[in-house]
Coordinates of C-alpha atoms and ligand atoms in Angstrom, one line a residue:
M12 CA -14.5 -12.1 18.0
K13 CA -14.3 -8.8 18.1
A14 CA -13.7 -6.2 14.9
F15 CA -13.3 -3.0 14.1
Q16 CA -16.0 -2.2 11.6
L17 CA -17.2 1.0 9.9
I18 CA -21.2 1.4 9.4
K19 CA -21.0 4.9 8.0
Y20 CA -19.0 6.6 5.5
K21 CA -18.4 10.3 6.1
K22 CA -15.3 12.8 4.8
E23 CA -15.6 13.9 8.2
Q24 CA -15.7 11.7 11.6
P25 CA -17.0 8.5 9.9
K26 CA -18.7 6.6 12.3
Y27 CA -17.3 2.9 13.8
Q28 CA -18.0 0.4 16.0
L29 CA -16.6 -2.3 18.0
N30 CA -18.6 -4.9 17.1
D31 CA -19.0 -8.8 18.5
I32 CA -19.4 -10.6 14.9
E33 CA -19.0 -14.4 13.8
P34 CA -15.9 -15.5 11.8
Q35 CA -16.3 -15.8 8.4
T36 CA -17.2 -19.8 7.5
L37 CA -14.1 -21.3 6.3
G38 CA -13.7 -22.0 2.3
S39 CA -11.8 -25.4 0.6
N40 CA -9.3 -22.9 -0.2
D41 CA -9.5 -20.4 3.0
I42 CA -6.9 -20.0 5.7
F43 CA -8.5 -19.6 9.4
I44 CA -5.6 -17.1 11.1
K45 CA -6.0 -15.7 14.4
T46 CA -4.4 -11.8 14.2
S47 CA -1.8 -10.4 16.3
I48 CA -1.0 -7.0 14.6
A49 CA -2.6 -5.2 11.8
A50 CA -1.3 -2.0 10.3
V51 CA -2.8 0.9 9.6
N52 CA -2.6 2.5 6.2
P53 CA -3.7 6.1 3.8
L54 CA -5.9 3.8 2.5
D55 CA -8.1 3.2 5.3
N56 CA -8.9 7.2 5.8
L57 CA -10.3 6.9 2.2
I58 CA -11.7 4.4 2.8
S59 CA -14.4 5.6 5.5
H60 CA -14.1 8.8 4.5
G61 CA -15.8 7.3 1.2
E62 CA -13.8 8.8 -1.2
L63 CA -13.0 5.0 -2.6
K64 CA -16.3 4.0 -3.7
L65 CA -16.0 3.8 -7.3
V66 CA -13.3 1.8 -7.2
V67 CA -14.0 -0.1 -3.9
P68 CA -17.8 0.0 -2.7
Y69 CA -17.8 -1.8 0.8
S70 CA -22.0 -2.5 1.9
L71 CA -21.6 -1.5 5.1
P72 CA -21.0 -2.5 8.1
Q73 CA -17.6 -3.1 6.9
T74 CA -14.6 -4.8 8.6
M75 CA -12.1 -2.3 8.5
G76 CA -8.3 -3.0 7.6
N77 CA -6.2 -4.0 4.6
E78 CA -2.6 -5.5 5.6
F79 CA -2.2 -8.3 9.1
V80 CA 0.3 -10.7 10.8
G81 CA -0.8 -14.3 12.2
T82 CA -0.5 -17.4 13.3
I83 CA -2.8 -20.4 11.1
E84 CA -5.5 -21.9 13.1
K85 CA -7.5 -23.9 10.7
L86 CA -6.8 -25.2 6.8
G87 CA -9.2 -25.5 4.4
K88 CA -9.7 -28.5 2.7
K89 CA -8.0 -27.8 -0.6
V90 CA -4.5 -25.8 1.5
T91 CA -1.5 -28.2 1.4
N92 CA 1.3 -25.4 1.1
F93 CA 0.7 -24.2 4.4
K94 CA 0.2 -26.0 7.9
V95 CA -1.7 -24.9 11.5
G96 CA 1.0 -22.7 13.3
D97 CA 2.7 -21.3 10.5
R98 CA 3.5 -17.7 10.8
V99 CA 1.8 -15.7 7.8
Y100 CA 0.8 -12.5 6.4
A101 CA -1.0 -10.4 4.2
R102 CA -2.6 -7.5 2.0
N103 CA -6.2 -8.5 2.7
P104 CA -8.0 -9.3 -1.2
L105 CA -10.2 -6.4 -2.2
N106 CA -13.0 -8.2 -1.7
N107 CA -13.0 -9.2 1.9
I108 CA -11.0 -7.1 3.6
G109 CA -11.7 -7.0 7.8
A110 CA -7.7 -6.7 9.4
F111 CA -9.2 -5.1 12.8
A112 CA -10.6 -8.4 14.2
E113 CA -9.4 -10.8 16.4
K114 CA -9.9 -13.1 13.4
V115 CA -9.4 -13.6 9.6
V116 CA -10.5 -16.1 7.0
V117 CA -8.1 -15.3 3.8
D118 CA -7.6 -17.0 0.5
K119 CA -4.9 -18.9 0.4
D120 CA -3.4 -17.6 -2.7
A121 CA -3.1 -14.2 -0.5
I122 CA -0.7 -15.7 2.0
A123 CA 2.5 -15.1 2.4
K124 CA 4.7 -17.1 5.2
V125 CA 6.8 -14.3 7.1
P126 CA 10.6 -14.8 7.2
D127 CA 12.0 -15.1 10.3
Y128 CA 14.2 -12.2 11.0
L129 CA 10.6 -9.8 11.4
T130 CA 9.4 -9.9 14.5
D131 CA 5.5 -9.4 14.3
Q132 CA 5.6 -5.8 14.5
E133 CA 7.3 -5.3 11.8
A134 CA 6.1 -8.5 9.7
A135 CA 2.7 -6.3 10.0
A136 CA 3.9 -3.1 8.3
V137 CA 5.3 -5.0 5.3
P138 CA 2.9 -6.4 2.6
L139 CA 0.6 -3.7 1.8
T140 CA 3.0 -1.4 0.8
A141 CA 5.9 -4.2 -0.9
L142 CA 3.0 -5.6 -2.9
T143 CA 2.9 -2.3 -4.2
A144 CA 6.0 -1.8 -5.0
M145 CA 5.9 -5.2 -6.7
Q146 CA 3.1 -4.6 -9.0
A147 CA 4.0 -1.1 -9.6
L148 CA 7.7 -2.0 -11.0
D149 CA 5.9 -4.7 -13.0
L150 CA 3.5 -2.1 -14.3
L151 CA 6.1 0.0 -15.4
N152 CA 7.6 -3.4 -16.8
A153 CA 11.0 -2.0 -15.1
Q154 CA 14.0 -3.2 -16.5
A155 CA 17.6 -3.5 -15.2
G156 CA 19.5 0.0 -16.0
Q157 CA 16.9 2.3 -16.2
T158 CA 16.5 5.6 -13.4
L159 CA 13.5 5.4 -11.9
F160 CA 12.2 8.2 -9.4
I161 CA 10.1 8.2 -6.7
S162 CA 8.2 11.1 -5.1
G163 CA 8.2 11.2 -1.4
G164 CA 9.9 8.0 -1.1
T165 CA 10.8 8.0 2.0
G166 CA 7.3 7.0 3.7
S167 CA 6.8 3.0 4.1
F168 CA 6.1 2.6 0.8
G169 CA 9.8 4.1 0.2
T170 CA 11.2 2.0 3.0
M171 CA 9.8 -0.8 1.0
A172 CA 9.9 0.2 -3.1
I173 CA 13.5 1.6 -2.5
P174 CA 15.3 -2.1 -1.9
I175 CA 13.4 -3.9 -4.2
A176 CA 13.6 -1.9 -7.2
V177 CA 17.7 -1.2 -6.0
A178 CA 17.5 -5.4 -6.3
R179 CA 15.8 -5.1 -10.4
G180 CA 18.7 -3.4 -10.8
L181 CA 17.2 0.3 -11.5
K182 CA 18.8 3.4 -10.0
V183 CA 16.8 4.7 -7.7
I184 CA 16.4 8.8 -7.0
T185 CA 13.7 10.1 -4.3
S186 CA 12.2 13.4 -2.6
G187 CA 11.5 13.4 0.4
N188 CA 11.7 14.3 4.1
G189 CA 15.2 15.5 5.0
K190 CA 15.3 13.6 8.3
K191 CA 14.6 10.5 6.4
Q192 CA 18.0 11.3 4.1
A193 CA 20.6 9.3 6.1
E194 CA 18.2 6.1 6.5
V195 CA 17.0 6.1 2.1
E196 CA 20.8 6.6 1.5
K197 CA 21.6 3.6 3.4
L198 CA 18.4 1.5 1.3
G199 CA 20.7 2.2 -2.0
V200 CA 19.2 5.6 -3.4
S201 CA 21.4 7.1 -5.7
Q202 CA 20.4 10.5 -5.5
F203 CA 18.5 12.6 -2.7
I204 CA 16.4 15.2 -2.6
N205 CA 14.9 17.5 -0.1
Y206 CA 11.7 18.8 -0.8
R207 CA 11.6 21.7 1.8
E208 CA 14.6 22.9 0.1
E209 CA 14.9 22.0 -3.3
D210 CA 12.4 21.4 -6.7
Y211 CA 13.7 18.1 -7.9
S212 CA 11.7 19.6 -11.1
E213 CA 15.0 22.1 -11.5
I214 CA 17.4 18.9 -11.2
L215 CA 16.2 16.5 -12.6
S216 CA 15.6 15.2 -16.7
N217 CA 15.0 12.6 -18.7
V218 CA 14.0 9.8 -16.5
D219 CA 13.0 6.5 -17.4
L220 CA 10.5 5.9 -14.8
V221 CA 8.2 7.7 -12.9
I222 CA 6.5 6.1 -9.4
D223 CA 4.2 9.2 -8.0
T224 CA 3.0 8.8 -4.4
I225 CA 1.3 12.4 -4.1
G226 CA -0.6 13.6 -6.8
G227 CA -2.7 16.7 -7.8
K228 CA 0.2 19.5 -8.9
E229 CA 3.6 17.1 -8.7
L230 CA 2.3 15.3 -11.7
E231 CA 3.2 18.1 -14.5
K232 CA 6.6 18.1 -12.8
E233 CA 6.7 14.2 -12.7
F234 CA 6.6 14.2 -16.5
K235 CA 8.3 17.0 -16.9
I236 CA 11.6 15.2 -15.9
L237 CA 10.1 11.9 -17.4
K238 CA 12.3 11.2 -20.6
P239 CA 10.4 11.2 -24.2
E240 CA 8.0 7.3 -24.1
G241 CA 8.9 7.0 -20.2
K242 CA 6.5 5.0 -17.9
L243 CA 4.8 7.2 -14.5
V244 CA 2.4 5.2 -12.3
S245 CA 0.6 7.0 -9.9
L246 CA -0.4 5.7 -6.5
R247 CA -2.0 8.9 -5.9
A248 CA -3.9 10.7 -8.5
M249 CA -6.6 9.9 -11.1
P250 CA -7.5 6.4 -11.7
N251 CA -7.8 5.9 -15.6
K252 CA -9.3 4.0 -18.0
A253 CA -6.6 1.4 -18.6
F254 CA -6.8 1.0 -14.2
A255 CA -10.7 0.2 -14.6
K256 CA -9.8 -2.4 -17.6
N257 CA -7.1 -4.1 -15.6
M258 CA -9.4 -4.3 -12.7
G259 CA -12.1 -5.6 -14.8
M260 CA -14.1 -2.9 -14.0
G261 CA -17.8 -1.9 -16.7
S262 CA -17.8 0.0 -19.4
F263 CA -19.2 2.5 -17.4
K264 CA -16.6 2.6 -15.1
Q265 CA -14.4 2.8 -17.5
I266 CA -15.7 5.8 -19.7
L267 CA -16.1 7.6 -15.8
F268 CA -12.4 6.9 -15.0
G269 CA -10.7 8.0 -18.9
L270 CA -12.8 11.7 -18.7
A271 CA -11.7 12.3 -14.7
A272 CA -8.2 11.3 -16.3
R273 CA -8.2 13.1 -19.6
K274 CA -6.5 16.0 -18.1
I275 CA -3.5 13.8 -17.0
E276 CA -3.5 12.0 -20.4
K277 CA -2.4 15.3 -22.3
M278 CA 0.0 16.1 -19.7
A279 CA 1.2 12.4 -20.9
Q280 CA 0.7 12.5 -24.7
K281 CA 2.7 15.5 -25.5
K282 CA 5.8 13.6 -25.3
H283 CA 4.7 10.4 -25.8
Q284 CA 5.0 9.3 -22.2
T285 CA 2.5 6.8 -20.6
Y286 CA -0.1 7.2 -17.8
N287 CA -1.2 4.4 -15.4
F288 CA -2.6 4.2 -11.8
L289 CA -2.0 1.4 -9.3
F290 CA -4.1 0.2 -6.8
V291 CA -2.8 -2.5 -4.8
T292 CA -3.8 -6.2 -4.7
A293 CA -3.4 -9.0 -2.8
N294 CA -1.0 -11.6 -3.9
G295 CA 0.4 -14.1 -2.0
K296 CA 3.5 -15.1 -4.4
Q297 CA 4.3 -11.5 -5.4
L298 CA 4.1 -11.5 -1.7
E299 CA 6.9 -14.1 -1.2
E300 CA 9.4 -13.0 -3.3
A301 CA 9.2 -9.6 -2.1
S302 CA 10.0 -11.3 1.5
Q303 CA 12.9 -12.8 -0.2
I304 CA 14.8 -9.7 -1.1
L305 CA 14.2 -7.8 1.7
A306 CA 15.1 -11.0 3.8
K307 CA 18.0 -11.0 2.4
R308 CA 19.0 -7.3 3.2
E309 CA 17.3 -7.4 6.4
I310 CA 15.1 -4.5 5.5
H311 CA 12.8 -3.6 8.9
P312 CA 10.0 -1.5 8.3
A313 CA 10.0 2.3 10.7
L314 CA 7.5 1.6 13.3
G315 CA 5.8 4.3 14.8
N316 CA 2.5 4.8 17.9
I317 CA 1.2 1.2 18.8
Y318 CA -2.2 1.0 19.6
S319 CA -5.6 -1.6 20.9
L320 CA -8.1 -2.3 18.7
E321 CA -10.1 -1.2 20.7
E322 CA -8.4 2.6 20.0
T323 CA -8.5 2.1 15.9
E324 CA -10.1 5.1 16.0
D325 CA -7.6 6.9 17.9
A326 CA -4.7 5.0 15.1
L327 CA -7.1 6.3 12.0
N328 CA -6.3 10.0 13.2
D329 CA -2.8 9.4 13.6
V330 CA -2.5 8.1 10.4
A331 CA -4.5 10.9 9.2
Q332 CA -3.0 13.5 11.3
R333 CA 0.3 12.0 10.7
K334 CA 1.7 12.1 13.7
S335 CA 3.6 8.8 13.3
N336 CA 6.9 8.7 11.9
G337 CA 6.5 4.8 11.3
K338 CA 3.9 2.7 10.4
V339 CA 0.7 2.7 12.5
L340 CA -0.1 -0.5 14.3
I341 CA -2.7 -2.1 16.1
Q342 CA -1.8 -5.0 18.3
I343 CA -5.1 -7.5 18.4
S344 CA -3.7 -10.7 20.5
S345 CA -1.8 -9.9 23.7
D346 CA 1.1 -12.7 22.6
K347 CA 3.6 -9.3 22.2
N348 CA 6.6 -10.7 19.5
Ligands
NAP21 N1 -2.5 3.1 -4.6 C1 -2.2 2.2 -3.7 O1 -1.9 1.2 -4.0 C2 -1.2 2.3 -2.1 C3 -0.7 1.5 -2.0 C4 -0.3 2.1 -1.1 C5 0.6 3.9 -0.8 N2 -0.3 4.6 -1.6 C6 0.4 5.5 -1.2 O2 0.9 6.2 -1.2 C7 1.2 7.5 -0.5 C8 2.9 7.0 0.5 O3 2.2 6.3 0.8 P1 3.8 5.8 2.4 O4 3.0 4.6 2.9 O5 4.4 5.5 2.1 O6 2.5 7.3 3.4 P2 4.1 7.7 4.7 O7 4.8 6.9 5.3 O8 3.2 8.7 5.1 O9 4.9 9.1 3.2 C9 5.2 9.8 2.8 C10 6.3 10.4 2.8 O10 6.4 11.5 1.7 C11 7.0 12.8 2.2 N3 6.7 13.6 1.4 C12 4.8 14.5 1.8 N4 5.1 15.3 0.5 C13 6.0 15.3 -0.2 C14 5.9 16.2 -1.6 N5 5.3 17.2 -1.3 N6 7.2 15.1 -1.5 C15 7.9 14.7 -1.4 N7 7.8 14.0 -0.1 C16 6.4 14.9 0.3 C17 6.6 12.7 4.2 O11 7.3 13.4 3.7 P3 6.8 14.6 5.5 O12 7.2 13.5 6.8 O13 7.3 15.8 5.3 O14 5.3 14.2 5.1 C18 6.9 11.2 4.0 O15 8.1 11.0 4.2 C19 -0.1 7.5 0.1 O16 -1.0 8.3 -0.1 C20 -0.5 6.9 0.0 O17 -1.8 6.1 0.0 C21 -1.1 4.1 -2.2

């Protein structure tokens, strides 16, 4: 099968190759899937630039790609809840990425059935961001009635996170691209702040929860608007000791991340606030729950440019250069949906 592989980590111009490789062997808990479409995320570039080596140390060559939709072709002996021909999707498990390939072999616990209302193209854009939203809200222990601020909620993550948070009874406020204001308001945002025109830290205060998608200097502002003892989870800033512990990392990495996030932890401590970092993991059950929430309101992710497997490097550059206004896709099998 054809697989798009990283062969050299590099900050500028990592080296890739489209290789002909054997699919993995099917374990008893695995599902063998013919990939229809994969989606490209900022995460894919972070991986090939070597920026996540401490979190996910892949040895090369590594087939790239973190989420996909496809059709089941074979089932492992112990798989009972799926059948051949099912249309399924997933965020790949961290130790088994490789969605940019004609076939994927993935543990059954990572997989969920695709809701009928989504086309394959739309479905490919759902798993990673929907799971991120579910896991961020769990990490925050978000409760109905609380106020949640999402920085940069006008992208792929926001499209999933806003309706999921609203379904959980949260009041959602977001900052983002002004051109997307009407879209996010339709998703249920109760207050929108155009980041190019206004400074939300001058407008908001006493927010219960924050999901940060920007990182860097933004954190100071986010802690400022967060109430005392409020909770912040970042998708973009520095992993901390609690994250390393949650991910089952050894004491060396726990100490390392503890030191790296020291400045942020200090910021949080001033008002007894909590800081956490999230790196989204595969979870079929959680994806099934998210799918039900999204299906109820027929939420459709925004789609960007579509590339072939041969053009995957261009797709990665498209995401890096922010050329598309929606999720960038790789059409892998020729059966269009
Ligand atoms: N840790 C994890 O597991 C995880 C999982 C999912 C996503 N993420 C991260 O979350 C971030 C967002 O992902 P995404 O897929 O939603 O990206 P995206 O589709 O590119 O959307 C980002 C959105 O944020 C807006 N934005 C940019 N700078 C901003 C600022 N200073 N203030 C407010 N809004 C701003 C952008 O508007 P413009 O069009 O004006 O640029 C865009 O609408 C990425 O950094 C991604 O790596 C992490």
